[in-house]
Tab-separated table of C-alpha atoms in Angstrom:
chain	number	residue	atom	x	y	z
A	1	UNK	CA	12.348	-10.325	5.301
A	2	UNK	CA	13.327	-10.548	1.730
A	3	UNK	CA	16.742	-11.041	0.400
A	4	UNK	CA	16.552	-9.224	-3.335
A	5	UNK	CA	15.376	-5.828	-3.509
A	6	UNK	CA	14.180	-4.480	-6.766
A	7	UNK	CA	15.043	-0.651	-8.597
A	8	UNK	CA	13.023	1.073	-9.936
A	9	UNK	CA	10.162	0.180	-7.457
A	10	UNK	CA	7.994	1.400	-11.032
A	11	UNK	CA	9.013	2.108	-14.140
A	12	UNK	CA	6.957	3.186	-17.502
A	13	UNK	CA	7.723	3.455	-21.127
A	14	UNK	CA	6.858	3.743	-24.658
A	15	UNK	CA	6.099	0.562	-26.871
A	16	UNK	CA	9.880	0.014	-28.511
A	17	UNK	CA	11.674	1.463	-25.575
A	18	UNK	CA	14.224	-1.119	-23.819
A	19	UNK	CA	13.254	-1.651	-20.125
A	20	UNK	CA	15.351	-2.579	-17.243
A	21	UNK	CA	15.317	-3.682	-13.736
A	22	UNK	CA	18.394	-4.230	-10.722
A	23	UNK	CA	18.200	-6.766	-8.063
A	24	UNK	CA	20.429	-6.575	-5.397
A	25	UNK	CA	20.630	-9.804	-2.762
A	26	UNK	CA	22.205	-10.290	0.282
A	27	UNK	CA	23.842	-13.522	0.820
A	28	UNK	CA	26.050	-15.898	-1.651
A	29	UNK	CA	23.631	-17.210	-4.351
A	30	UNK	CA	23.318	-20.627	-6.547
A	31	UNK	CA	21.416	-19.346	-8.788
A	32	UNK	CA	19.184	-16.330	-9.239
A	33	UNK	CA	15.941	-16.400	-11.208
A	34	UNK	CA	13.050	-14.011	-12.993
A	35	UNK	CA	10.035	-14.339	-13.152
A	36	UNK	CA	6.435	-12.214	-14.395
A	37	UNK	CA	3.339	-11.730	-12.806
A	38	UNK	CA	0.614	-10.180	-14.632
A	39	UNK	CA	-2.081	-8.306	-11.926
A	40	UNK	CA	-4.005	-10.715	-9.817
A	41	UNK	CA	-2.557	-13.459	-11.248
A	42	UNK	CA	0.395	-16.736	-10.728
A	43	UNK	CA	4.043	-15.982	-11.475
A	44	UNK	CA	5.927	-17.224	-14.488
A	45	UNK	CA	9.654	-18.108	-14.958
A	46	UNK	CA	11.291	-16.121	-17.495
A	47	UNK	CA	14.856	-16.981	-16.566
A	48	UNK	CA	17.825	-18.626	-14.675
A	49	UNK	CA	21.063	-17.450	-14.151
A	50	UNK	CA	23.679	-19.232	-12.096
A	51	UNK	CA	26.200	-17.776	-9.773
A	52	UNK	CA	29.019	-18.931	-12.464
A	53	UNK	CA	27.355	-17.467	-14.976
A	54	UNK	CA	27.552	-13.631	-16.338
A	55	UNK	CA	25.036	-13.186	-18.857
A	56	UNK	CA	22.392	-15.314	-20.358
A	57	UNK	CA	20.085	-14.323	-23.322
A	58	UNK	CA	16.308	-15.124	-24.072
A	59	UNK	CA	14.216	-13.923	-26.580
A	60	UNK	CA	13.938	-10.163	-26.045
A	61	UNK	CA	15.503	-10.762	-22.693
A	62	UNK	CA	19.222	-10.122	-21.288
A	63	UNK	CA	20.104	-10.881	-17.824
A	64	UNK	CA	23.184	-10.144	-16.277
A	65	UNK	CA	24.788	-11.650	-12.657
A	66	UNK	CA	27.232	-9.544	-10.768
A	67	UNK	CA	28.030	-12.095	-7.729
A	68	UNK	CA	31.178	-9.349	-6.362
A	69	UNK	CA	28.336	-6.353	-6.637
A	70	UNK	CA	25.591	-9.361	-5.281
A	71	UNK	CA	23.213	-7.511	-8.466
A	72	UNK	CA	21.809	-8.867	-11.352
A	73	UNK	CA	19.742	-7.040	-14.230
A	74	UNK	CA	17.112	-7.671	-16.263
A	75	UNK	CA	16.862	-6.147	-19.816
A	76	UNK	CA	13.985	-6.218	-21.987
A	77	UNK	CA	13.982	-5.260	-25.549
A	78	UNK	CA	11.396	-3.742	-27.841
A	79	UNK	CA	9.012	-3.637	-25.118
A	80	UNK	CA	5.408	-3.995	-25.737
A	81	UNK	CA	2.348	-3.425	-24.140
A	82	UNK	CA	1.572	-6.966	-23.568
A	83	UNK	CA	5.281	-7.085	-21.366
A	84	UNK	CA	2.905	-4.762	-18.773
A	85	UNK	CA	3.558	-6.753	-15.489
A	86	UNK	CA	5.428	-6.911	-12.471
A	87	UNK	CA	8.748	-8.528	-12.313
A	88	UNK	CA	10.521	-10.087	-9.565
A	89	UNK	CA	14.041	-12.037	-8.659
A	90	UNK	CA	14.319	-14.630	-6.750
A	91	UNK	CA	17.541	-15.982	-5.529
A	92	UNK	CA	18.213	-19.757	-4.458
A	93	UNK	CA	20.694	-19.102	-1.844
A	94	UNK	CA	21.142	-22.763	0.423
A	95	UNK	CA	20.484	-25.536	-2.986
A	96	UNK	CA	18.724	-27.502	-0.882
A	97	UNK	CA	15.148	-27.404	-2.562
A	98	UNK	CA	14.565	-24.389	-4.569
A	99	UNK	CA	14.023	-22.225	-2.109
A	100	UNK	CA	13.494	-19.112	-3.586
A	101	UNK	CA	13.093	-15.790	-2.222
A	102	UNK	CA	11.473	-13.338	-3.696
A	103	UNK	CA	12.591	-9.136	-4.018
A	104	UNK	CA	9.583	-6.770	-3.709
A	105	UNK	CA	9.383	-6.668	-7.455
A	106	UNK	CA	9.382	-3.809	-10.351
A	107	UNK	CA	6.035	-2.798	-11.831
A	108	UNK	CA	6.650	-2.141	-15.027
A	109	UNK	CA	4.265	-0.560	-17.637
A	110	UNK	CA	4.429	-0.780	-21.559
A	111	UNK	CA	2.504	2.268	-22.982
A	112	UNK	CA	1.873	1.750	-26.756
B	17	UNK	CA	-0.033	-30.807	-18.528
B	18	UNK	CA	-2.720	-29.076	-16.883
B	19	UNK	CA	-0.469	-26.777	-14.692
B	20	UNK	CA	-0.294	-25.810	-10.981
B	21	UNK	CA	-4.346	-25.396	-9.816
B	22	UNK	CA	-5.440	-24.110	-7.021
B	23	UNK	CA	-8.862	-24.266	-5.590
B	24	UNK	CA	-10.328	-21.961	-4.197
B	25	UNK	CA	-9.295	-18.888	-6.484
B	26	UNK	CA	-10.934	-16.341	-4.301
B	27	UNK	CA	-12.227	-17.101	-0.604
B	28	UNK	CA	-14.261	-13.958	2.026
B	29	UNK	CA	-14.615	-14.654	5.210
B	30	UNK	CA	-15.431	-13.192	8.606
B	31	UNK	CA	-12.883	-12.768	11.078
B	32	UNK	CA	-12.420	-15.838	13.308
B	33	UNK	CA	-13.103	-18.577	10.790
B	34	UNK	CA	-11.565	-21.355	9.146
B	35	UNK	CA	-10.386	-21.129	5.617
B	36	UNK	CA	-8.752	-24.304	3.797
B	37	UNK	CA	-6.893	-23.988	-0.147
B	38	UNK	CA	-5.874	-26.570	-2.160
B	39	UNK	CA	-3.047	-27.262	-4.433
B	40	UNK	CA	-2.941	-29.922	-6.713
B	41	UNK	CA	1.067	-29.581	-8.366
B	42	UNK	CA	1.750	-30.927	-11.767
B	43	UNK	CA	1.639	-35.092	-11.783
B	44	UNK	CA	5.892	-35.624	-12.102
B	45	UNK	CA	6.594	-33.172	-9.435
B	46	UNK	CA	7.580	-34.329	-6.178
B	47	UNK	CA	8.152	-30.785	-4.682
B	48	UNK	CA	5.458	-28.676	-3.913
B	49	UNK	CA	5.672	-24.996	-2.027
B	50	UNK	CA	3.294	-22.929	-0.403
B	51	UNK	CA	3.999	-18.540	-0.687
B	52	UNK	CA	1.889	-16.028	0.701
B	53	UNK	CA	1.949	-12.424	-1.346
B	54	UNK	CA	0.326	-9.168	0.226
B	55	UNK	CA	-0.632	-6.341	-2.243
B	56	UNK	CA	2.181	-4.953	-3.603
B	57	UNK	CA	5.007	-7.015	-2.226
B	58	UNK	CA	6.688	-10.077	-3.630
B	59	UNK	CA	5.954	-14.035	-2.640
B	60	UNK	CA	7.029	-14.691	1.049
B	61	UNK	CA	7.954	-18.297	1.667
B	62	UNK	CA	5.942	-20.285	3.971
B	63	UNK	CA	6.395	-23.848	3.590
B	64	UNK	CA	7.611	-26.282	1.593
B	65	UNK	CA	7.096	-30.610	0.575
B	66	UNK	CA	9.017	-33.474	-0.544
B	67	UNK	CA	6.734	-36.166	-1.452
B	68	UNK	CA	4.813	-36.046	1.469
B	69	UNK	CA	7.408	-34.694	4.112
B	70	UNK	CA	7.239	-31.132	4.927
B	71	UNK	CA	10.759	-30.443	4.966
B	72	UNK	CA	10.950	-26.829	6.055
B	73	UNK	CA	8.642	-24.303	7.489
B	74	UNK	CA	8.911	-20.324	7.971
B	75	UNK	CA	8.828	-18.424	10.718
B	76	UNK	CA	5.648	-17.110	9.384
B	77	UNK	CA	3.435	-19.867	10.002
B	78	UNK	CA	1.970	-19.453	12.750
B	79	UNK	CA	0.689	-21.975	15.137
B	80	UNK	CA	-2.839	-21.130	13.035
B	81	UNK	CA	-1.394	-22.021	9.363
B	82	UNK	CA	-1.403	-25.914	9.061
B	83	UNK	CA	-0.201	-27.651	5.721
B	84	UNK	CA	-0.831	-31.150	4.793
B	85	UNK	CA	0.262	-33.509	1.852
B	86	UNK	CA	-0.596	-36.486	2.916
B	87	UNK	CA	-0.240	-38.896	-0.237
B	88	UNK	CA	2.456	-36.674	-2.032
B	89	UNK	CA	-0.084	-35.225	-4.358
B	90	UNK	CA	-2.089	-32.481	-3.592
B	91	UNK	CA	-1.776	-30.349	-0.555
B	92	UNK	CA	-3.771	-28.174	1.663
B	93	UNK	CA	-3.338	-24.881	3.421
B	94	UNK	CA	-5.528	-24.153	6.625
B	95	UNK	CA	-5.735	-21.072	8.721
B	96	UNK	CA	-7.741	-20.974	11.549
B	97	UNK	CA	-9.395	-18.027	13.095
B	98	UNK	CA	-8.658	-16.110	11.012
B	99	UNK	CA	-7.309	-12.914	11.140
B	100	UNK	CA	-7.248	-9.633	8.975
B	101	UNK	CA	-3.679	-9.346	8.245
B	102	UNK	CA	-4.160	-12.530	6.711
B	103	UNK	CA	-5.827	-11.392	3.444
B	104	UNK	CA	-3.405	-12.094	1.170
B	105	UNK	CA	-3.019	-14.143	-2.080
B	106	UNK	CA	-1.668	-17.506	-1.680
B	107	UNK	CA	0.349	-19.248	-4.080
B	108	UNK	CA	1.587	-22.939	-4.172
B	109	UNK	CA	4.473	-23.633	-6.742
B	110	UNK	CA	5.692	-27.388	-7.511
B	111	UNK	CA	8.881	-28.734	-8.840
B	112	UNK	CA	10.938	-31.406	-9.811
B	113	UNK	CA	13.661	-32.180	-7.080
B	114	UNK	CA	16.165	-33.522	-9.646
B	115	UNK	CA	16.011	-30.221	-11.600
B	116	UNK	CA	17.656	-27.032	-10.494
B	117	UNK	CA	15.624	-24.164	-11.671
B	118	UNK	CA	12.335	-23.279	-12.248
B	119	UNK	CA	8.898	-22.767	-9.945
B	120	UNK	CA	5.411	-23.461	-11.741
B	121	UNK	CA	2.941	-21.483	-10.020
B	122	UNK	CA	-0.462	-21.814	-9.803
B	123	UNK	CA	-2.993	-18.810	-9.939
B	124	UNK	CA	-2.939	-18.590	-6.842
B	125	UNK	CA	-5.909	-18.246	-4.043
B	126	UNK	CA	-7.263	-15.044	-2.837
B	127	UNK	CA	-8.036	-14.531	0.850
B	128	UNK	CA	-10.289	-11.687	1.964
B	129	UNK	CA	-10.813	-11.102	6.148
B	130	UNK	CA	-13.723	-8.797	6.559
């Protein structure tokens, strides 16, 4: 089973609009990670958030950790067309060797 | 840095035989995992390497998945007989034990059952 669970399953906007995605998790966290998959390809971090930690900033990118709600957000700004990919969380819940485990993932598409 | 590889990136076969992928993790990293993604979903864990100790295991692997990593280098990922709920993409990661964060993926390898 997974622990995070992603919402909106799908979402799709205009080139400029902000975009953004909920996880919700299960269990107490360490830290709680992003990451971007273009189709039919490997996953890439984006970013890390620990369970101290409220909000952390990068690039076009805002993520926020709610460990009372067990959420987190991600926020992108200005989309573009090239940010067109799915996006997952992936919490590290027992520290003991980056573990993660993965949500199902929002598939996002940038219309320009 | 060359990355995560993985080798190969898309594999057919007929029900009942043997598949084997590869992973070779970056050089430094001494942590190397093994996910398996169906279409639509996210990663599922399904094993994971310290050096060459395979330190935990999902309930997922089946007595048919084997995964080796024998000098602490590259790894491999077997199935046997295989089955078609096994298509599925499968994606090794590696890491750094020292450092708390990130997973670099490789491509990942596609499996097809006909």
């Amino acid at each position: 089973s997974q622990q995070g669970e992603e919402d909106p399953q799908a979402l799709s906007i205009q080139e400029g609009e902000n975009a953004t995605m909920n996880c919700s998790y299960k269990t107490s966290i360490n830290n709680l990670q992003w990451y971007r998959q273009n189709s039919g390809r490997g996953l890439v971090h984006l970013i890390l958030i620990r369970s101290n930690e409220r909000e952390k900033h990068s690039g076009r990118l805002r993520v926020t950790l709610d460990t009372s709600k067990k959420s987190s957000s991600l926020l992108i700004t200005a989309s573009r067309a090239a940010d067109t990919a799915s996006y997952f969380c992936a919490t590290d819940y027992n520290n003991a060797g980056n573990m993660l485990t993965f949500g199902g993932g929002t598939r996002l598409m940038v219309k320009p | 840095d060359t990355g995560v590889s993985q080798d190969p990136r898309h594999k057919i076969t007929k029900r009942g035989q043997n598949v084997t992928f590869r992973c070779d993790p970056i050089s430094e990293h001494n942590r190397l995992y093994w996910y398996r993604q169906t279409l639509g979903q996210g990663p599922e864990f399904l094993t994971y390497f310290q050096n060459e100790a395979q330190l935990e295991k999902s309930r997922l692997l089946s007595d048919r998945f084997s995964a080796e990593r024998p000098k602490g280098s590259f790894s491999t990922l077997e199935i046997q007989r295989t089955e078609q709920g096994d298509s599925a993409m499968y994606l090794c990661a590696s890491s750094f034990s020292l450092a708390i964060g990130e997973l670099f993926f490789g491509e990942g390898s596609r499996l097809t059952v006909l």
